[in-house]
């Protein structure tokens, strides 16, 4: 078979340097756009036929040819030739090779500039739904885990210092909240990218009577773009998508960081399943949380993708420039990373148990009930600032007298610090009781956790 000729072969003389062929091609990574490219081409061809720019017979041939090509690619039968540069040229030249003249009409009123912009929007539209589904699955796993630990209390840390007692369920639900924002941020992103640039041509549009509305509608776009100059080089949606991915990665890395600490023997708060740990090649006793470390580490790559697209877009001359070909590399890489991290995080969450006995045994450390004692004083008429000072003094006194907890002080000692303290202070002084006593909306006690779990179960059912 003779080599299929390139559409611009009549314009450029000689053949392109092999080095340049390898350098300019994107087919090695943009072939994953093949389905959306074919779907987009079919919609474009249908519009061309409706506008009488091609005949019904030509449309039939084009559609059949494109579907065959799609099936061949899916089955791994399609031979990709990197001299074809990208998926758009590869599909088009295969079409011409298969159906002849009619294939040469497909690109009527179209440029790869509007074509690739449409493809990427279509691809991201689907990908966002996949990412959102994975977020929901992770949220469900977190809610299921939370349900097991509503009445179990753990220390919450601020500055990584013991702060206040919280329900383990509330701690887990804090990640469900973060992921809910990620989910809705993706919905916003999808909404904004769901407009069709097809018909913008290379930059100025077309002198042919294209029906852009029809193409947009048949591809399920909510609208079309309204300025061809902007449309061919707008990649804001890529930056937005990568920002969404970056925040997901940030949230996952925070969960990973917590759990890496919690598996350390110094904490001993959780045990993740052996299936998600590795050993050491040298130290026989090791059980390392490598999957969590990788979730944390892969965040770097996702942030890198965001920085890359922002840098590619910065100072780019108006309209399409080949720099934009690089967008896909970063979008695909971030998508792969985020999808695999979400899946891995879900698996880990499903196979983690909290060592509630060990956590409970350590609750007396760190004066977790100090804030509640200050609030006890507030209830007895002491201004909060003064109460804060009194309790601070009592904590210092405990430390001086080697008392592990405030409840170890005698009533006389309490009275010496503040006359308003009565015998009932001892009921306030226990972290689990403090946790149960939280009454503000959205607080981290078992009552609120129960309500939040009910809320999320309902909400995540629909999603
Ligand atoms: N492969 C190119 C990309 O991904 C397609 C558009 C090329 N357009 C052009 N005029 N060279 O951006």
Short mmCIF file of N, CA and C in Angstrom, two decimals, residues 67-171:
data_model
loop_
_atom_site.label_atom_id
_atom_site.label_comp_id
_atom_site.label_asym_id
_atom_site.label_seq_id
_atom_site.Cartn_x
_atom_site.Cartn_y
_atom_site.Cartn_z
N UNK A 67 -17.18 4.02 11.91
CA UNK A 67 -17.52 3.00 12.91
C UNK A 67 -16.57 1.80 12.78
N UNK A 68 -16.28 1.41 11.54
CA UNK A 68 -15.32 0.31 11.33
C UNK A 68 -13.96 0.64 11.93
N UNK A 69 -13.53 1.88 11.68
CA UNK A 69 -12.22 2.30 12.21
C UNK A 69 -12.25 2.24 13.75
N UNK A 70 -13.33 2.71 14.32
CA UNK A 70 -13.48 2.67 15.78
C UNK A 70 -13.40 1.26 16.31
N UNK A 71 -14.06 0.35 15.61
CA UNK A 71 -14.03 -1.05 16.06
C UNK A 71 -12.63 -1.64 15.93
N UNK A 72 -11.95 -1.28 14.85
CA UNK A 72 -10.58 -1.78 14.67
C UNK A 72 -9.66 -1.26 15.77
N UNK A 73 -9.81 0.01 16.09
CA UNK A 73 -8.95 0.57 17.15
C UNK A 73 -9.25 -0.13 18.48
N UNK A 74 -10.56 -0.27 18.77
CA UNK A 74 -10.96 -0.91 20.04
C UNK A 74 -10.41 -2.33 20.13
N UNK A 75 -10.38 -3.01 19.00
CA UNK A 75 -9.95 -4.42 19.00
C UNK A 75 -8.42 -4.54 18.89
N UNK A 76 -7.75 -3.41 18.81
CA UNK A 76 -6.29 -3.45 18.69
C UNK A 76 -5.80 -3.83 17.31
N UNK A 77 -6.70 -3.76 16.32
CA UNK A 77 -6.34 -4.15 14.94
C UNK A 77 -5.81 -2.98 14.12
N UNK A 78 -5.96 -1.80 14.63
CA UNK A 78 -5.64 -0.62 13.83
C UNK A 78 -4.15 -0.34 13.91
N UNK A 79 -3.55 -0.12 12.75
CA UNK A 79 -2.13 0.16 12.78
C UNK A 79 -1.88 1.67 12.83
N UNK A 80 -1.35 2.11 13.93
CA UNK A 80 -1.08 3.54 14.07
C UNK A 80 0.25 3.89 13.40
N UNK A 81 0.20 4.94 12.60
CA UNK A 81 1.40 5.37 11.89
C UNK A 81 1.74 6.78 12.39
N UNK A 82 2.84 6.88 13.11
CA UNK A 82 3.16 8.15 13.77
C UNK A 82 3.38 9.31 12.81
N UNK A 83 3.63 8.99 11.52
CA UNK A 83 3.77 10.10 10.58
C UNK A 83 2.42 10.80 10.37
N UNK A 84 1.35 10.16 10.84
CA UNK A 84 0.03 10.79 10.76
C UNK A 84 -0.17 11.87 11.84
N UNK A 85 0.83 12.05 12.68
CA UNK A 85 0.84 13.10 13.71
C UNK A 85 -0.13 12.89 14.87
N UNK A 86 -1.40 12.88 14.55
CA UNK A 86 -2.33 12.81 15.68
C UNK A 86 -3.54 11.95 15.34
N UNK A 87 -4.39 11.75 16.31
CA UNK A 87 -5.53 10.85 16.14
C UNK A 87 -6.49 11.35 15.05
N UNK A 88 -6.57 12.67 14.92
CA UNK A 88 -7.50 13.24 13.93
C UNK A 88 -7.06 12.87 12.52
N UNK A 89 -5.76 13.02 12.26
CA UNK A 89 -5.23 12.71 10.92
C UNK A 89 -5.22 11.20 10.70
N UNK A 90 -4.94 10.45 11.75
CA UNK A 90 -4.89 8.99 11.61
C UNK A 90 -6.26 8.45 11.20
N UNK A 91 -7.30 8.95 11.87
CA UNK A 91 -8.65 8.47 11.56
C UNK A 91 -9.07 8.94 10.16
N UNK A 92 -8.79 10.18 9.87
CA UNK A 92 -9.22 10.72 8.57
C UNK A 92 -8.52 10.02 7.42
N UNK A 93 -7.22 9.79 7.56
CA UNK A 93 -6.54 9.17 6.42
C UNK A 93 -6.95 7.70 6.28
N UNK A 94 -7.25 7.03 7.40
CA UNK A 94 -7.75 5.66 7.31
C UNK A 94 -9.11 5.65 6.61
N UNK A 95 -9.90 6.69 6.89
CA UNK A 95 -11.23 6.78 6.27
C UNK A 95 -11.09 6.94 4.75
N UNK A 96 -10.20 7.82 4.34
CA UNK A 96 -9.99 8.03 2.90
C UNK A 96 -9.49 6.73 2.26
N UNK A 97 -8.58 6.05 2.96
CA UNK A 97 -8.06 4.79 2.42
C UNK A 97 -9.17 3.76 2.28
N UNK A 98 -10.14 3.79 3.18
CA UNK A 98 -11.19 2.77 3.16
C UNK A 98 -12.35 3.11 2.23
N UNK A 99 -12.78 4.38 2.23
CA UNK A 99 -14.01 4.68 1.47
C UNK A 99 -13.77 5.62 0.28
N UNK A 100 -12.53 6.08 0.13
CA UNK A 100 -12.21 6.91 -1.03
C UNK A 100 -12.75 8.32 -0.96
N UNK A 101 -13.26 8.81 -2.10
CA UNK A 101 -13.63 10.23 -2.27
C UNK A 101 -14.48 10.82 -1.14
N UNK A 102 -15.49 10.07 -0.69
CA UNK A 102 -16.39 10.61 0.34
C UNK A 102 -15.61 10.96 1.59
N UNK A 103 -14.58 10.17 1.88
CA UNK A 103 -13.75 10.41 3.07
C UNK A 103 -13.07 11.76 3.02
N UNK A 104 -12.78 12.20 1.79
CA UNK A 104 -12.09 13.49 1.64
C UNK A 104 -13.00 14.68 1.94
N UNK A 105 -14.31 14.41 2.06
CA UNK A 105 -15.24 15.52 2.33
C UNK A 105 -15.50 15.73 3.82
N UNK A 106 -15.06 14.76 4.63
CA UNK A 106 -15.38 14.85 6.07
C UNK A 106 -14.86 16.14 6.70
N UNK A 107 -13.70 16.58 6.28
CA UNK A 107 -13.08 17.73 6.95
C UNK A 107 -13.63 19.08 6.46
N UNK A 108 -14.67 19.02 5.65
CA UNK A 108 -15.31 20.26 5.16
C UNK A 108 -15.72 21.16 6.33
N UNK A 109 -15.30 22.40 6.28
CA UNK A 109 -15.72 23.36 7.31
C UNK A 109 -15.14 23.06 8.68
N UNK A 110 -14.06 22.33 8.70
CA UNK A 110 -13.50 21.95 10.00
C UNK A 110 -11.98 22.08 9.96
N UNK A 111 -11.40 22.33 11.10
CA UNK A 111 -9.95 22.36 11.26
C UNK A 111 -9.64 21.43 12.43
N UNK A 112 -8.41 20.97 12.50
CA UNK A 112 -8.06 20.20 13.69
C UNK A 112 -8.13 21.08 14.94
N UNK A 113 -8.08 22.39 14.72
CA UNK A 113 -8.12 23.28 15.88
C UNK A 113 -9.47 23.21 16.61
N UNK A 114 -10.56 23.30 15.86
CA UNK A 114 -11.85 23.17 16.55
C UNK A 114 -12.14 21.71 16.89
N UNK A 115 -11.58 20.82 16.06
CA UNK A 115 -11.80 19.38 16.29
C UNK A 115 -11.19 18.93 17.62
N UNK A 116 -9.94 19.29 17.84
CA UNK A 116 -9.29 18.81 19.07
C UNK A 116 -9.90 19.47 20.31
N UNK A 117 -10.31 20.72 20.15
CA UNK A 117 -10.95 21.40 21.29
C UNK A 117 -12.26 20.69 21.66
N UNK A 118 -13.00 20.26 20.62
CA UNK A 118 -14.25 19.54 20.88
C UNK A 118 -13.97 18.17 21.49
N UNK A 119 -12.98 17.48 20.93
CA UNK A 119 -12.65 16.14 21.43
C UNK A 119 -12.31 16.15 22.92
N UNK A 120 -11.48 17.12 23.27
CA UNK A 120 -11.02 17.18 24.65
C UNK A 120 -12.17 17.48 25.60
N UNK A 121 -13.08 18.33 25.15
CA UNK A 121 -14.26 18.63 25.99
C UNK A 121 -15.12 17.38 26.14
N UNK A 122 -15.30 16.65 25.03
CA UNK A 122 -16.11 15.42 25.11
C UNK A 122 -15.43 14.39 26.03
N UNK A 123 -14.14 14.29 25.89
CA UNK A 123 -13.41 13.29 26.70
C UNK A 123 -13.50 13.65 28.19
N UNK A 124 -13.31 14.92 28.49
CA UNK A 124 -13.35 15.34 29.90
C UNK A 124 -14.74 15.22 30.50
N UNK A 125 -15.74 15.45 29.65
CA UNK A 125 -17.12 15.31 30.11
C UNK A 125 -17.34 13.90 30.67
N UNK A 126 -16.86 12.90 29.95
CA UNK A 126 -17.00 11.52 30.41
C UNK A 126 -16.10 11.25 31.61
N UNK A 127 -14.87 11.74 31.50
CA UNK A 127 -13.91 11.46 32.57
C UNK A 127 -14.38 12.04 33.90
N UNK A 128 -14.96 13.22 33.84
CA UNK A 128 -15.44 13.85 35.08
C UNK A 128 -16.49 12.97 35.74
N UNK A 129 -17.33 12.35 34.93
CA UNK A 129 -18.34 11.47 35.52
C UNK A 129 -17.69 10.26 36.19
N UNK A 130 -16.62 9.77 35.59
CA UNK A 130 -15.92 8.63 36.19
C UNK A 130 -15.28 9.06 37.51
N UNK A 131 -14.60 10.20 37.50
CA UNK A 131 -13.96 10.69 38.73
C UNK A 131 -15.02 10.91 39.82
N UNK A 132 -16.14 11.48 39.42
CA UNK A 132 -17.20 11.73 40.40
C UNK A 132 -17.72 10.42 41.00
N UNK A 133 -17.85 9.40 40.16
CA UNK A 133 -18.31 8.11 40.68
C UNK A 133 -17.30 7.55 41.68
N UNK A 134 -16.03 7.70 41.37
CA UNK A 134 -15.01 7.20 42.30
C UNK A 134 -15.01 7.99 43.61
N UNK A 135 -15.29 9.28 43.50
CA UNK A 135 -15.41 10.09 44.73
C UNK A 135 -16.56 9.56 45.58
N UNK A 136 -17.68 9.32 44.92
CA UNK A 136 -18.86 8.83 45.66
C UNK A 136 -18.56 7.49 46.33
N UNK A 137 -17.88 6.61 45.62
CA UNK A 137 -17.55 5.30 46.21
C UNK A 137 -16.66 5.46 47.44
N UNK A 138 -15.71 6.38 47.35
CA UNK A 138 -14.84 6.62 48.51
C UNK A 138 -15.64 7.23 49.66
N UNK A 139 -16.52 8.15 49.33
CA UNK A 139 -17.36 8.75 50.38
C UNK A 139 -18.21 7.68 51.07
N UNK A 140 -18.79 6.79 50.26
CA UNK A 140 -19.62 5.74 50.86
C UNK A 140 -18.79 4.86 51.79
N UNK A 141 -17.58 4.54 51.38
CA UNK A 141 -16.71 3.70 52.22
C UNK A 141 -16.40 4.43 53.53
N UNK A 142 -16.17 5.73 53.45
CA UNK A 142 -15.87 6.50 54.67
C UNK A 142 -17.10 6.54 55.59
N UNK A 143 -18.27 6.71 55.00
CA UNK A 143 -19.49 6.75 55.82
C UNK A 143 -19.72 5.40 56.49
N UNK A 144 -19.49 4.33 55.72
CA UNK A 144 -19.66 2.98 56.32
C UNK A 144 -18.69 2.77 57.48
N UNK A 145 -17.48 3.24 57.32
CA UNK A 145 -16.49 3.10 58.40
C UNK A 145 -16.91 3.96 59.59
N UNK A 146 -17.38 5.17 59.29
CA UNK A 146 -17.80 6.10 60.35
C UNK A 146 -18.91 5.48 61.19
N UNK A 147 -19.82 4.79 60.53
CA UNK A 147 -20.96 4.19 61.22
C UNK A 147 -20.54 3.25 62.35
N UNK A 148 -19.36 2.65 62.17
CA UNK A 148 -18.89 1.69 63.18
C UNK A 148 -18.34 2.37 64.42
N UNK A 149 -18.03 3.65 64.30
CA UNK A 149 -17.31 4.31 65.40
C UNK A 149 -17.98 5.58 65.90
N UNK A 150 -19.30 5.60 65.87
CA UNK A 150 -20.02 6.81 66.30
C UNK A 150 -19.71 7.14 67.76
N UNK A 151 -19.73 6.11 68.61
CA UNK A 151 -19.55 6.36 70.05
C UNK A 151 -18.11 6.25 70.52
N UNK A 152 -17.21 6.04 69.59
CA UNK A 152 -15.80 5.95 69.98
C UNK A 152 -15.13 7.30 69.83
N UNK A 153 -14.36 7.63 70.84
CA UNK A 153 -13.77 8.97 70.90
C UNK A 153 -12.27 8.89 70.63
N UNK A 154 -11.79 9.88 69.91
CA UNK A 154 -10.35 9.99 69.67
C UNK A 154 -9.92 11.44 69.92
N UNK A 155 -8.64 11.65 70.13
CA UNK A 155 -8.20 13.04 70.26
C UNK A 155 -8.15 13.70 68.90
N UNK A 156 -8.64 14.94 68.81
CA UNK A 156 -8.39 15.73 67.61
C UNK A 156 -7.15 16.56 67.91
N UNK A 157 -6.35 16.77 66.89
CA UNK A 157 -5.10 17.52 67.07
C UNK A 157 -5.19 18.84 66.34
N UNK A 158 -4.72 19.90 66.96
CA UNK A 158 -4.42 21.11 66.19
C UNK A 158 -2.94 21.36 66.41
N UNK A 159 -2.25 21.80 65.39
CA UNK A 159 -0.78 21.92 65.44
C UNK A 159 -0.14 20.59 65.79
N UNK A 160 -0.85 19.51 65.51
CA UNK A 160 -0.40 18.16 65.86
C UNK A 160 -0.19 17.99 67.37
N UNK A 161 -0.89 18.81 68.14
CA UNK A 161 -0.90 18.69 69.60
C UNK A 161 -2.33 18.32 69.99
N UNK A 162 -2.45 17.49 71.02
CA UNK A 162 -3.78 17.05 71.46
C UNK A 162 -4.66 18.27 71.78
N UNK A 163 -5.86 18.29 71.24
CA UNK A 163 -6.70 19.49 71.35
C UNK A 163 -8.02 19.22 72.06
N UNK A 164 -8.95 18.56 71.37
CA UNK A 164 -10.26 18.28 71.95
C UNK A 164 -10.67 16.87 71.58
N UNK A 165 -11.50 16.24 72.40
CA UNK A 165 -11.98 14.90 72.04
C UNK A 165 -13.04 14.98 70.93
N UNK A 166 -12.98 14.06 70.00
CA UNK A 166 -14.00 14.01 68.92
C UNK A 166 -14.42 12.57 68.68
N UNK A 167 -15.61 12.42 68.10
CA UNK A 167 -16.06 11.09 67.70
C UNK A 167 -15.21 10.66 66.49
N UNK A 168 -14.79 9.40 66.49
CA UNK A 168 -14.03 8.89 65.33
C UNK A 168 -14.86 9.05 64.06
N UNK A 169 -16.17 8.87 64.20
CA UNK A 169 -17.06 9.04 63.05
C UNK A 169 -16.95 10.46 62.48
N UNK A 170 -16.94 11.45 63.37
CA UNK A 170 -16.85 12.84 62.90
C UNK A 170 -15.54 13.08 62.17
N UNK A 171 -14.47 12.49 62.72
CA UNK A 171 -13.17 12.63 62.06
C UNK A 171 -13.27 12.09 60.62
#
